[in-house]
Coordinates of C-alpha atoms in Angstrom, one line a residue:
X1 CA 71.5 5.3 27.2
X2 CA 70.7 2.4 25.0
X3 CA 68.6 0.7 27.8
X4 CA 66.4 4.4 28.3
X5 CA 65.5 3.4 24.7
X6 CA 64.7 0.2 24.6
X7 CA 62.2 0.5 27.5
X8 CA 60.7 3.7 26.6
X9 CA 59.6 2.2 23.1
X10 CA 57.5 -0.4 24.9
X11 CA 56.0 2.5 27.0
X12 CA 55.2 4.3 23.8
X13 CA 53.4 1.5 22.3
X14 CA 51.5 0.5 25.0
X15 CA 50.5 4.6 25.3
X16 CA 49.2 4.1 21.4
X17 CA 47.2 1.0 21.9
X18 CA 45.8 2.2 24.6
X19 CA 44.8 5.3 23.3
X20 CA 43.8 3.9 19.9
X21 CA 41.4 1.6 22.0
X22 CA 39.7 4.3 23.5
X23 CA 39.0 5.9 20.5
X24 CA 37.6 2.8 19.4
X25 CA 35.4 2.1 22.1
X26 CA 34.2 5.7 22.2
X27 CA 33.3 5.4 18.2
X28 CA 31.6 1.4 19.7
X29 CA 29.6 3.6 21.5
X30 CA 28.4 6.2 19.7
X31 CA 27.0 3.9 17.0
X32 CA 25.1 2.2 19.6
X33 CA 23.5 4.6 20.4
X34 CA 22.6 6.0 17.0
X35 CA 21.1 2.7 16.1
X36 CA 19.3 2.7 19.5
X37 CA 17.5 5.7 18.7
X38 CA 17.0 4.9 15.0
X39 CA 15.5 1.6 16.4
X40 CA 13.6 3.6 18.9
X41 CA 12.0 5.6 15.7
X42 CA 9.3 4.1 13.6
X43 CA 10.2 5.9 9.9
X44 CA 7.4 3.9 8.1
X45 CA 3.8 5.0 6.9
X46 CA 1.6 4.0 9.7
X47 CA -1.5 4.2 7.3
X48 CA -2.2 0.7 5.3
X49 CA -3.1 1.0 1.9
X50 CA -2.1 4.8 1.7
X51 CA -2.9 5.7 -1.9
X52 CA -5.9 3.3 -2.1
X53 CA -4.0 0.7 -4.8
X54 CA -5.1 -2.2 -3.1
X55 CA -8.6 -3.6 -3.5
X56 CA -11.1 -6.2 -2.9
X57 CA -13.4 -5.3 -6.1
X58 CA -13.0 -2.6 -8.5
X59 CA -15.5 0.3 -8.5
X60 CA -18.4 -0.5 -10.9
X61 CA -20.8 1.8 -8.3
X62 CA -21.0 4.9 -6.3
X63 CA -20.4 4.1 -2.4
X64 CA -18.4 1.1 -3.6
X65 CA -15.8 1.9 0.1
X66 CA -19.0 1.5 2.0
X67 CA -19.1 -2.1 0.5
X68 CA -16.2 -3.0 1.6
X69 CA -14.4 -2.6 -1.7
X70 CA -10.6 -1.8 -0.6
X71 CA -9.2 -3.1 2.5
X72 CA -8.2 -1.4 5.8
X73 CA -11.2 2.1 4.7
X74 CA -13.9 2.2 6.0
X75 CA -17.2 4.9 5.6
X76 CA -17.7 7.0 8.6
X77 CA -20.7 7.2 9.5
X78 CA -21.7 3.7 8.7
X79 CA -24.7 5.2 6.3
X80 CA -22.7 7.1 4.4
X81 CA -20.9 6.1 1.2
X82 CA -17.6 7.5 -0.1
X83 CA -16.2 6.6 -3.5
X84 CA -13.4 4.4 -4.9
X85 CA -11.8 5.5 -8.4
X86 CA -9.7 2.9 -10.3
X87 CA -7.6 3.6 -13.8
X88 CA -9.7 -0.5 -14.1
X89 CA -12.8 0.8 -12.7
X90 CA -16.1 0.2 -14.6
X91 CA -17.7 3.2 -16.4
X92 CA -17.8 6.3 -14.8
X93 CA -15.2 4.7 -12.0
X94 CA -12.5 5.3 -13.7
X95 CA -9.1 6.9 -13.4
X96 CA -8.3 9.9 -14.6
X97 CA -11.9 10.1 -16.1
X98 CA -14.9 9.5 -14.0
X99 CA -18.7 10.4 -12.6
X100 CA -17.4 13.1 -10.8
X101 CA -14.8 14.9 -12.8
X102 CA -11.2 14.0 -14.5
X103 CA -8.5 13.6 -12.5
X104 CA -5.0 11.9 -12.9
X105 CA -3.7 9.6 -9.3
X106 CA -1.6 11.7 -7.1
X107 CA 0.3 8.3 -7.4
X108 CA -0.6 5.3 -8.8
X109 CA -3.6 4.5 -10.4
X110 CA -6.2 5.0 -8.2
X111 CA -8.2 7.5 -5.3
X112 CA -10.9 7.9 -2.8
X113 CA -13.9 10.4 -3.2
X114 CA -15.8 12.3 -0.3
X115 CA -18.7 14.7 -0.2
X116 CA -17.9 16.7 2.2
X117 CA -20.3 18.9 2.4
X118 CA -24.0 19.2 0.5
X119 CA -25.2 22.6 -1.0
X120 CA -28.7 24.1 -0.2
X121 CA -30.7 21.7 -1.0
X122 CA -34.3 20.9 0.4
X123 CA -36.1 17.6 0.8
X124 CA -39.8 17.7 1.8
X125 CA -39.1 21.3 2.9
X126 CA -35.6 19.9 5.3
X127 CA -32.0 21.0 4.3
X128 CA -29.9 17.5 3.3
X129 CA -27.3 17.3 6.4
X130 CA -25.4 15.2 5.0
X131 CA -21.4 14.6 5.0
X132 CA -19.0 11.7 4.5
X133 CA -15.7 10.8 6.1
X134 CA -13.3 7.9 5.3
X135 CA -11.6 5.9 8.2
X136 CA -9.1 3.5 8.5
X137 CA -7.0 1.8 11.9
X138 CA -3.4 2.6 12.0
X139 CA -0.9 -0.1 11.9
X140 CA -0.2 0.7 15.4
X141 CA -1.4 3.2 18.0
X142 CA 0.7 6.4 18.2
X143 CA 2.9 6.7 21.1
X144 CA 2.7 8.8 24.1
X145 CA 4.1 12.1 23.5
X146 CA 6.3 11.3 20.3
X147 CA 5.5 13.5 17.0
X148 CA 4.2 12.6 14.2
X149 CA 3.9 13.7 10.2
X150 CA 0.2 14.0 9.3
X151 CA -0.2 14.7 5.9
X152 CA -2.6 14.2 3.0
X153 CA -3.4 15.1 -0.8
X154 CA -6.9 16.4 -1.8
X155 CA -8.2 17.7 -5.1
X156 CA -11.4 19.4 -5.7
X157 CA -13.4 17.6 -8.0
X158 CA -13.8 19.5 -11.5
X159 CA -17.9 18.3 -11.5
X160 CA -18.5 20.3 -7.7
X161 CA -19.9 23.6 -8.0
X162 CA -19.3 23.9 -4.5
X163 CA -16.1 24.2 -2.6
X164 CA -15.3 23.7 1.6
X165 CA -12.6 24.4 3.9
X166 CA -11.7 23.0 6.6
X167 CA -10.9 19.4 5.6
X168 CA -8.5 17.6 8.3
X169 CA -7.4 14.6 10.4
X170 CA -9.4 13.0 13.7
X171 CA -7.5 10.5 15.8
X172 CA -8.9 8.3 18.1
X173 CA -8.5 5.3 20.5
X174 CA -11.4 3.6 19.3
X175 CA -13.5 3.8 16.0
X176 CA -16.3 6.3 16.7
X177 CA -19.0 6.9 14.6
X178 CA -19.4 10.7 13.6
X179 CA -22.5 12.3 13.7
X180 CA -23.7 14.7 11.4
X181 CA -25.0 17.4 13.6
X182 CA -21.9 17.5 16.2
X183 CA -18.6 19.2 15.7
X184 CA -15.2 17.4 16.7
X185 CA -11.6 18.8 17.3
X186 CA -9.6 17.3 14.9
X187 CA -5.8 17.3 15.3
X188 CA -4.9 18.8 11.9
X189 CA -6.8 20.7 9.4
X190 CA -6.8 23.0 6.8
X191 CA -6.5 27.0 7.8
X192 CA -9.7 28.7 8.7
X193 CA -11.7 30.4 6.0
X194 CA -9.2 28.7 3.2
X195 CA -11.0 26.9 0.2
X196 CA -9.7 25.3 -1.9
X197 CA -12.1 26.2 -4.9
X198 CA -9.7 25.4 -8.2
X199 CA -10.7 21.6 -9.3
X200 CA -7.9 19.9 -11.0
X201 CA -4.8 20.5 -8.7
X202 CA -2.9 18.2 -5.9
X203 CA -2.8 20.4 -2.5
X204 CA -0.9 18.9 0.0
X205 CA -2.1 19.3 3.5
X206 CA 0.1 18.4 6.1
X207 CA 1.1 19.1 9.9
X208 CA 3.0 17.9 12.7
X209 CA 1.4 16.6 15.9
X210 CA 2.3 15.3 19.2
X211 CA 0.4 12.1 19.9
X212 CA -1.5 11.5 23.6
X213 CA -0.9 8.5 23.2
X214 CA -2.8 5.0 21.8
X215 CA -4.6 7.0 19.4
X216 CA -5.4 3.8 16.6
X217 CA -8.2 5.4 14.0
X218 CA -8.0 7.8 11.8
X219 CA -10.5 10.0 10.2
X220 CA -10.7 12.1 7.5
X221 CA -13.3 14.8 6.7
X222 CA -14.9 17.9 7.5
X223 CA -15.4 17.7 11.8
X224 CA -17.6 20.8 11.9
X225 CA -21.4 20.9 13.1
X226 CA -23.4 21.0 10.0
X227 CA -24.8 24.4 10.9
X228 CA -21.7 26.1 10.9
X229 CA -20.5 24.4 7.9
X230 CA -17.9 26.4 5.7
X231 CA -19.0 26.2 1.8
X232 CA -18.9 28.5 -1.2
X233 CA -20.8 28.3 -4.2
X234 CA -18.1 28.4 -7.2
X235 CA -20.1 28.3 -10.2
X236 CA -23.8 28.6 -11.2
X237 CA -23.3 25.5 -13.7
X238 CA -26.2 23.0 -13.8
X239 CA -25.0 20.7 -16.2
X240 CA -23.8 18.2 -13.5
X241 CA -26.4 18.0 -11.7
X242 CA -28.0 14.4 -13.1
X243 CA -24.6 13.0 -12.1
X244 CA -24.6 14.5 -8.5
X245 CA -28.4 14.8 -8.2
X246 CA -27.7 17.3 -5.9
X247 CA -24.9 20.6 -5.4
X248 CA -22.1 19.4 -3.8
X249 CA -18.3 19.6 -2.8
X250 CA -16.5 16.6 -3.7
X251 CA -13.2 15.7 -3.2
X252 CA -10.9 13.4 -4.2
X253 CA -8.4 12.3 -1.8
X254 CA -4.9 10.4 -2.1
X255 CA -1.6 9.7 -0.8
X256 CA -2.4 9.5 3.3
X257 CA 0.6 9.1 5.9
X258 CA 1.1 9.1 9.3
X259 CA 5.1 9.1 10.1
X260 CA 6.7 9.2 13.7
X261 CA 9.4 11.5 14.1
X262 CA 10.9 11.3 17.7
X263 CA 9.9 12.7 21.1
X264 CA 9.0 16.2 21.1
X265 CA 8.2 19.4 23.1
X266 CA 4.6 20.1 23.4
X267 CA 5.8 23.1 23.5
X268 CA 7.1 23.7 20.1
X269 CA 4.5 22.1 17.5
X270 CA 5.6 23.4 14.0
X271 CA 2.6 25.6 12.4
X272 CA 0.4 23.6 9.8
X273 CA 1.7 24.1 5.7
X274 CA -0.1 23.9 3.4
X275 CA 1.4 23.5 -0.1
X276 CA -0.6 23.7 -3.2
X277 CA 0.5 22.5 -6.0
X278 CA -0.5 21.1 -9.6
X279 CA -0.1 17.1 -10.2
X280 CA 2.5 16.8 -12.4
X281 CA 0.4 16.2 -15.8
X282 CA -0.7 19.8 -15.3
X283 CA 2.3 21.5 -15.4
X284 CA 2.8 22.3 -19.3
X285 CA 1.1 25.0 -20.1
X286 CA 0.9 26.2 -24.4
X287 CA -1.2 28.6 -25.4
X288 CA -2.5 27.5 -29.4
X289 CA -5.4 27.6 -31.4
X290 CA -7.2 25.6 -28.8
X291 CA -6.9 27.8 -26.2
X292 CA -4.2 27.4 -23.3
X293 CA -3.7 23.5 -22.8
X294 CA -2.9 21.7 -20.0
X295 CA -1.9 18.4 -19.5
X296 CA -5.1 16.5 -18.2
X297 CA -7.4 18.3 -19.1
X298 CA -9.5 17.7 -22.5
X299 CA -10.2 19.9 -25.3
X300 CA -13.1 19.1 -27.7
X301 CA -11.8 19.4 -31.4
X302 CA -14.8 21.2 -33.1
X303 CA -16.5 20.7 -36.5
X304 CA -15.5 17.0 -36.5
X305 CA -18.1 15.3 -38.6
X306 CA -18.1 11.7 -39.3
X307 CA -20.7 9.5 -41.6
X308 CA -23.8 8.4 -40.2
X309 CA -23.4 6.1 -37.7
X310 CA -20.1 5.4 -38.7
X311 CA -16.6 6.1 -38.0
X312 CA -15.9 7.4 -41.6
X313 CA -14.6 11.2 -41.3
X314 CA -16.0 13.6 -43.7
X315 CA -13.7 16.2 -45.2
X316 CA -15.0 19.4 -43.1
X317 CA -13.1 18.1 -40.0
X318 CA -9.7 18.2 -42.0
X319 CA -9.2 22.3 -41.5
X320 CA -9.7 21.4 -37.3
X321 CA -7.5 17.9 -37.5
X322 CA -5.2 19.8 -39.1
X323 CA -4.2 22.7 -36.8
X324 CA -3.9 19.5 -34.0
X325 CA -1.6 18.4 -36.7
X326 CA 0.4 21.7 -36.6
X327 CA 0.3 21.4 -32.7
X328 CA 1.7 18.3 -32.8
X329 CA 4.8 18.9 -34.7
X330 CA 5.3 22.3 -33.1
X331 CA 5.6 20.4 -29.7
X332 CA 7.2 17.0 -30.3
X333 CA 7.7 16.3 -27.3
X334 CA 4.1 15.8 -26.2
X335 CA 2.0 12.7 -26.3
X336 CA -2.3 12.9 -26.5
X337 CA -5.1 10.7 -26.2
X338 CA -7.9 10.8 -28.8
X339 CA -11.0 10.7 -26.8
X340 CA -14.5 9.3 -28.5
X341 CA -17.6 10.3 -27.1
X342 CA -21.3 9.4 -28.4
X343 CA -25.0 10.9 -27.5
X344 CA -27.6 7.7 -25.7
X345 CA -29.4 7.1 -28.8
X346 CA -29.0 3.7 -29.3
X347 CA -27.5 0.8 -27.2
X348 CA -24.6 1.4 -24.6
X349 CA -23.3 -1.7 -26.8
X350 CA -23.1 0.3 -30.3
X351 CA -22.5 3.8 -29.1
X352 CA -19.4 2.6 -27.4
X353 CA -17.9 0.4 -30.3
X354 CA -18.5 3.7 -32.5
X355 CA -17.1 6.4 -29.7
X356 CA -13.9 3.8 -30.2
X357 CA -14.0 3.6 -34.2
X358 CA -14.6 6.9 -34.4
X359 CA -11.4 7.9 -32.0
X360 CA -9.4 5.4 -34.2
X361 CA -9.9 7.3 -37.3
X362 CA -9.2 10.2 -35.5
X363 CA -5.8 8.7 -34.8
X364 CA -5.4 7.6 -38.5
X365 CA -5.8 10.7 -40.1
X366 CA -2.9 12.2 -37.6
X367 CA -0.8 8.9 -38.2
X368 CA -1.1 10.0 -42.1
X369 CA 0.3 13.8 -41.4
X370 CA 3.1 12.6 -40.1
X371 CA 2.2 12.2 -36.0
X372 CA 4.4 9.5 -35.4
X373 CA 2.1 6.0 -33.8
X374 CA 4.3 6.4 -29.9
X375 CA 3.0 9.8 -29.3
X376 CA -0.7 8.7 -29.8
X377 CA -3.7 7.0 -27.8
X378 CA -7.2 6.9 -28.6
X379 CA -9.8 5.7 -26.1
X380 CA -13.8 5.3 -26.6
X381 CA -16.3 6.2 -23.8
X382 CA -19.8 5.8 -25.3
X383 CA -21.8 7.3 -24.0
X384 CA -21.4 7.4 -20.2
X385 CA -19.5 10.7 -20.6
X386 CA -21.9 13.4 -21.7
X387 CA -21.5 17.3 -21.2
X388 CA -25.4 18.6 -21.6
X389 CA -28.8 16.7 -21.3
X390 CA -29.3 14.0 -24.0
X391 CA -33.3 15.2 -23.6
X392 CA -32.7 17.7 -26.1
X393 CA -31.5 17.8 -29.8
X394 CA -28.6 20.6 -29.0
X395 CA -27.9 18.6 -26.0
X396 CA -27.5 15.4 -28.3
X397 CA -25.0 17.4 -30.5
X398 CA -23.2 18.8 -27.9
X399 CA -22.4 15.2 -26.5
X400 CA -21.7 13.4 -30.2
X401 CA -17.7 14.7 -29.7
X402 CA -14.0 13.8 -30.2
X403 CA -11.6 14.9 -27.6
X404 CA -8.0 15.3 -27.2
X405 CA -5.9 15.1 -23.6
X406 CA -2.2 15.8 -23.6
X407 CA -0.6 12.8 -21.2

C-alpha cells in the first residue's frame, strides 16, 4: 500500500506541471497575438502638424499658408490663399482676436482660416467663383481596406455674414489641384442642407471610412461645383465688409486627425456624427447688467470717458466701472481681460500706447474696489480693431471703446 503512494505522488506532480504548462503556454500565446494585432494597428494621428502649432513665420498677412508659413499645409488651388491665426501673430493675426472675428484655439494657441464659399458678388458684371481649401500629405498612405477616424473642428467665423454646408474631407493618391468650377466626391462631409450658421462655437465633424488604399493627401473644403454651391445669407450687417471686401463664409478650422482603426466590413461603415458643441470658454453663461455673458466674447463697457488724449478717467465712467465691479465680486470665480481700443486719428504708434494706458487705468480703478490683481488682464489694440467706419464722426466714437472678455 505504501509503494501505491509513493508512485502515484510523482504521477500527480508531473499531471500539475504539465497542466500548469499548458496554461502557460496557452496565456504565451494569447499575448502574442494581442501585441501582433496592436502592432498591426497604427493608433497615431496620421495628420502632421494637426492643430497648426507649428510654424515657419507667424502671420503678419492674409494668405500667410499660401506662403508657406506652417509646415506640412499647403493652399489648394495653388492661387488661393487660406489664413494662419497665432495667439503671436501680428495685428489682426491674432488669437482669439483677429481680421476675421474672435475666436479662442480649439487647442493650443493657434488655427487655420478658409473662405469657403463667396457671396453674390459681381466683378465687371461676373460672379467671384472663388473658394479655398487647405491640404496637407499624410504621414503615410492609408491602407487597403482598413478603417479610419476622419474628424475635424470648424467654427464659423463671427465677421461672415454668410454661412455654407457641406464642408468635408477629399483623399487622394496624389496632390491634385482643385478647380473651382468642378465638383468632387469627398469621403466625409457634413450632412446635406446642414449649416452651421452660429459663429463662435467648436462643431466637431467626424466620420469613419474604409480606405482604398495608398490614399496620401488630404483636403479640406467645400468639393461642390460652384454653381450648386450651398450658402445662406445670415445677417444683413455691412460693417465688416472693409475687412473682407467682399460677403463671405469663413471658417476657422482646427484640431485635424486621421486615426486607423483595424480592418473592416465595407459593409458596415458607421453613419457620419456630427457633434456641435461650444469651446470650453463659452460655456458660462450669467445674465447681468451687461446682458448675458459669455466667456469669449466681449462686451463694450459704455459711458467710459477718459481725458483728452490721455489715459486719465473722468468721473462719469465710475457708475458703469462700478456695476463690473459688482459683477466681479458676485462671481469670484471669474477672471476678465480689459480690452483698449482707439479710433485712426493719429499714428498706429500713439493710438496703440493710449488703447494700452487707457486699459491699464481701467484695471486700476477695479484693483481699487477690491478686484483682486490674479483675476485681471488688460490688453491694448489700437486701432486695428474697429467696429464702424472711422470716415465718420459717429463711426469715430463708436470705435474710441474699452472692452471686457471673461477668460
Amino acid at each position: 500500500m505504501k509503494k501505491e503512494i509513493i508512485f502515484a505522488k510523482p504521477l500527480f506532480l508531473l499531471k500539475m506541471y504539465l497542466y500548469q504548462t499548458k496554461l502557460y503556454i496557452l496565456a504565451i500565446l494569447f499575448i502574442s497575438l494581442v501585441q501582433a494585432k496592436a502592432q498591426d494597428i497604427d493608433t497615431t494621428n496620421l495628420v502632421p502638424n494637426p492643430s497648426f502649432e507649428d510654424y515657419h513665420s507667424l502671420p503678419k498677412e492674409m494668405g500667410s499658408i499660401y506662403f508657406q508659413s506652417i509646415p506640412h499645409w499647403t493652399a489648394n488651388p495653388k492661387p488661393c490663399t487660406p489664413d494662419y491665426f497665432h495667439a503671436k501673430g501680428g495685428k489682426g493675426f491674432g488669437v482669439p482676436q483677429n481680421k476675421c472675428g474672435f475666436m479662442y484655439a480649439k487647442s493650443g494657441q493657434a488655427y487655420a482660416g478658409l473662405l469657403v464659399r463667396a457671396g453674390k458678388n459681381k466683378i465687371d458684371k461676373r460672379d467671384i467663383y472663388y473658394r479655398e481649401h487647405l491640404m496637407v500629405k499624410l504621414k503615410r498612405p492609408l491602407r487597403e481596406k482598413y478603417r479610419y477616424v476622419v474628424q475635424m473642428y470648424i467654427a464659423l467665423a463671427s465677421y461672415s455674414n454668410y454661412a455654407s454646408a457641406q464642408l468635408g474631407f477629399y483623399f487622394q493618391r496624389f496632390p491634385e489641384q482643385i478647380e473651382w468650377d468642378k465638383k468632387y466626391l469627398p469621403r466625409v462631409t457634413t450632412p446635406k442642407d446642414k449649416f452651421y450658421d452660429q459663429p463662435n462655437q467648436w462643431v466637431l465633424v467626424r466620420d469613419t471610412i474604409v480606405a482604398l488604399g495608398g490614399e496620401e493627401y488630404l483636403m479640406i473644403g467645400d468639393f461642390n461645383d460652384y454653381k450648386t454651391r450651398q450658402i445662406k445669407k445670415i445677417t444683413p450687417s455691412t460693417k465688416h465688409f472693409y475687412q473682407f471686401n467682399y460677403q463671405r463664409a469663413y471658417y476657422y478650422i482646427d484640431d485635424v486627425s486621421v486615426v486607423e482603426l483595424d480592418k473592416f466590413d465595407i459593409n458596415t461603415i458607421p453613419r457620419i456624427t456630427i457633434t456641435e458643441r461650444r469651446h470650453p470658454p463659452n460655456k458660462l453663461e450669467m445674465k447681468t447688467n451687461f446682458g448675458k455673458l459669455e466667456k469669449g466674447k466681449p462686451i463694450v463697457l459704455n459711458n467710459i470717458f477718459f481725458e483728452f488724449a490721455k489715459a486719465r478717467l473722468l468721473p462719469e465712467s465710475f457708475s458703469e466701472l462700478d456695476k463690473l465691479v459688482t459683477l466681479l465680486k458676485k462671481y469670484p470665480q471669474i477672471k476678465i481681460r480689459i480690452m483698449g481700443h482707439t479710433d485712426n486719428v493719429g499714428t498706429q504708434e500713439r493710438n496703440q500706447r493710449l488703447s494700452e494706458q487707457r486699459a491699464r487705468s481701467v484695471v486700476n480703478y477695479l484693483r481699487k474696489n477690491g478686484i483682486k490683481v490674479k483675476r485681471l488682464e488688460f490688453k491694448g489694440y489700437g486701432e486695428v480693431h474697429p467696429i464702424d467706419s472711422n470716415q465718420t464722426k459717429v463711426g469715430r466714437q463708436k470705435n474710441r471703446r474699452v472692452e471686457f472678455v471673461i477668460l
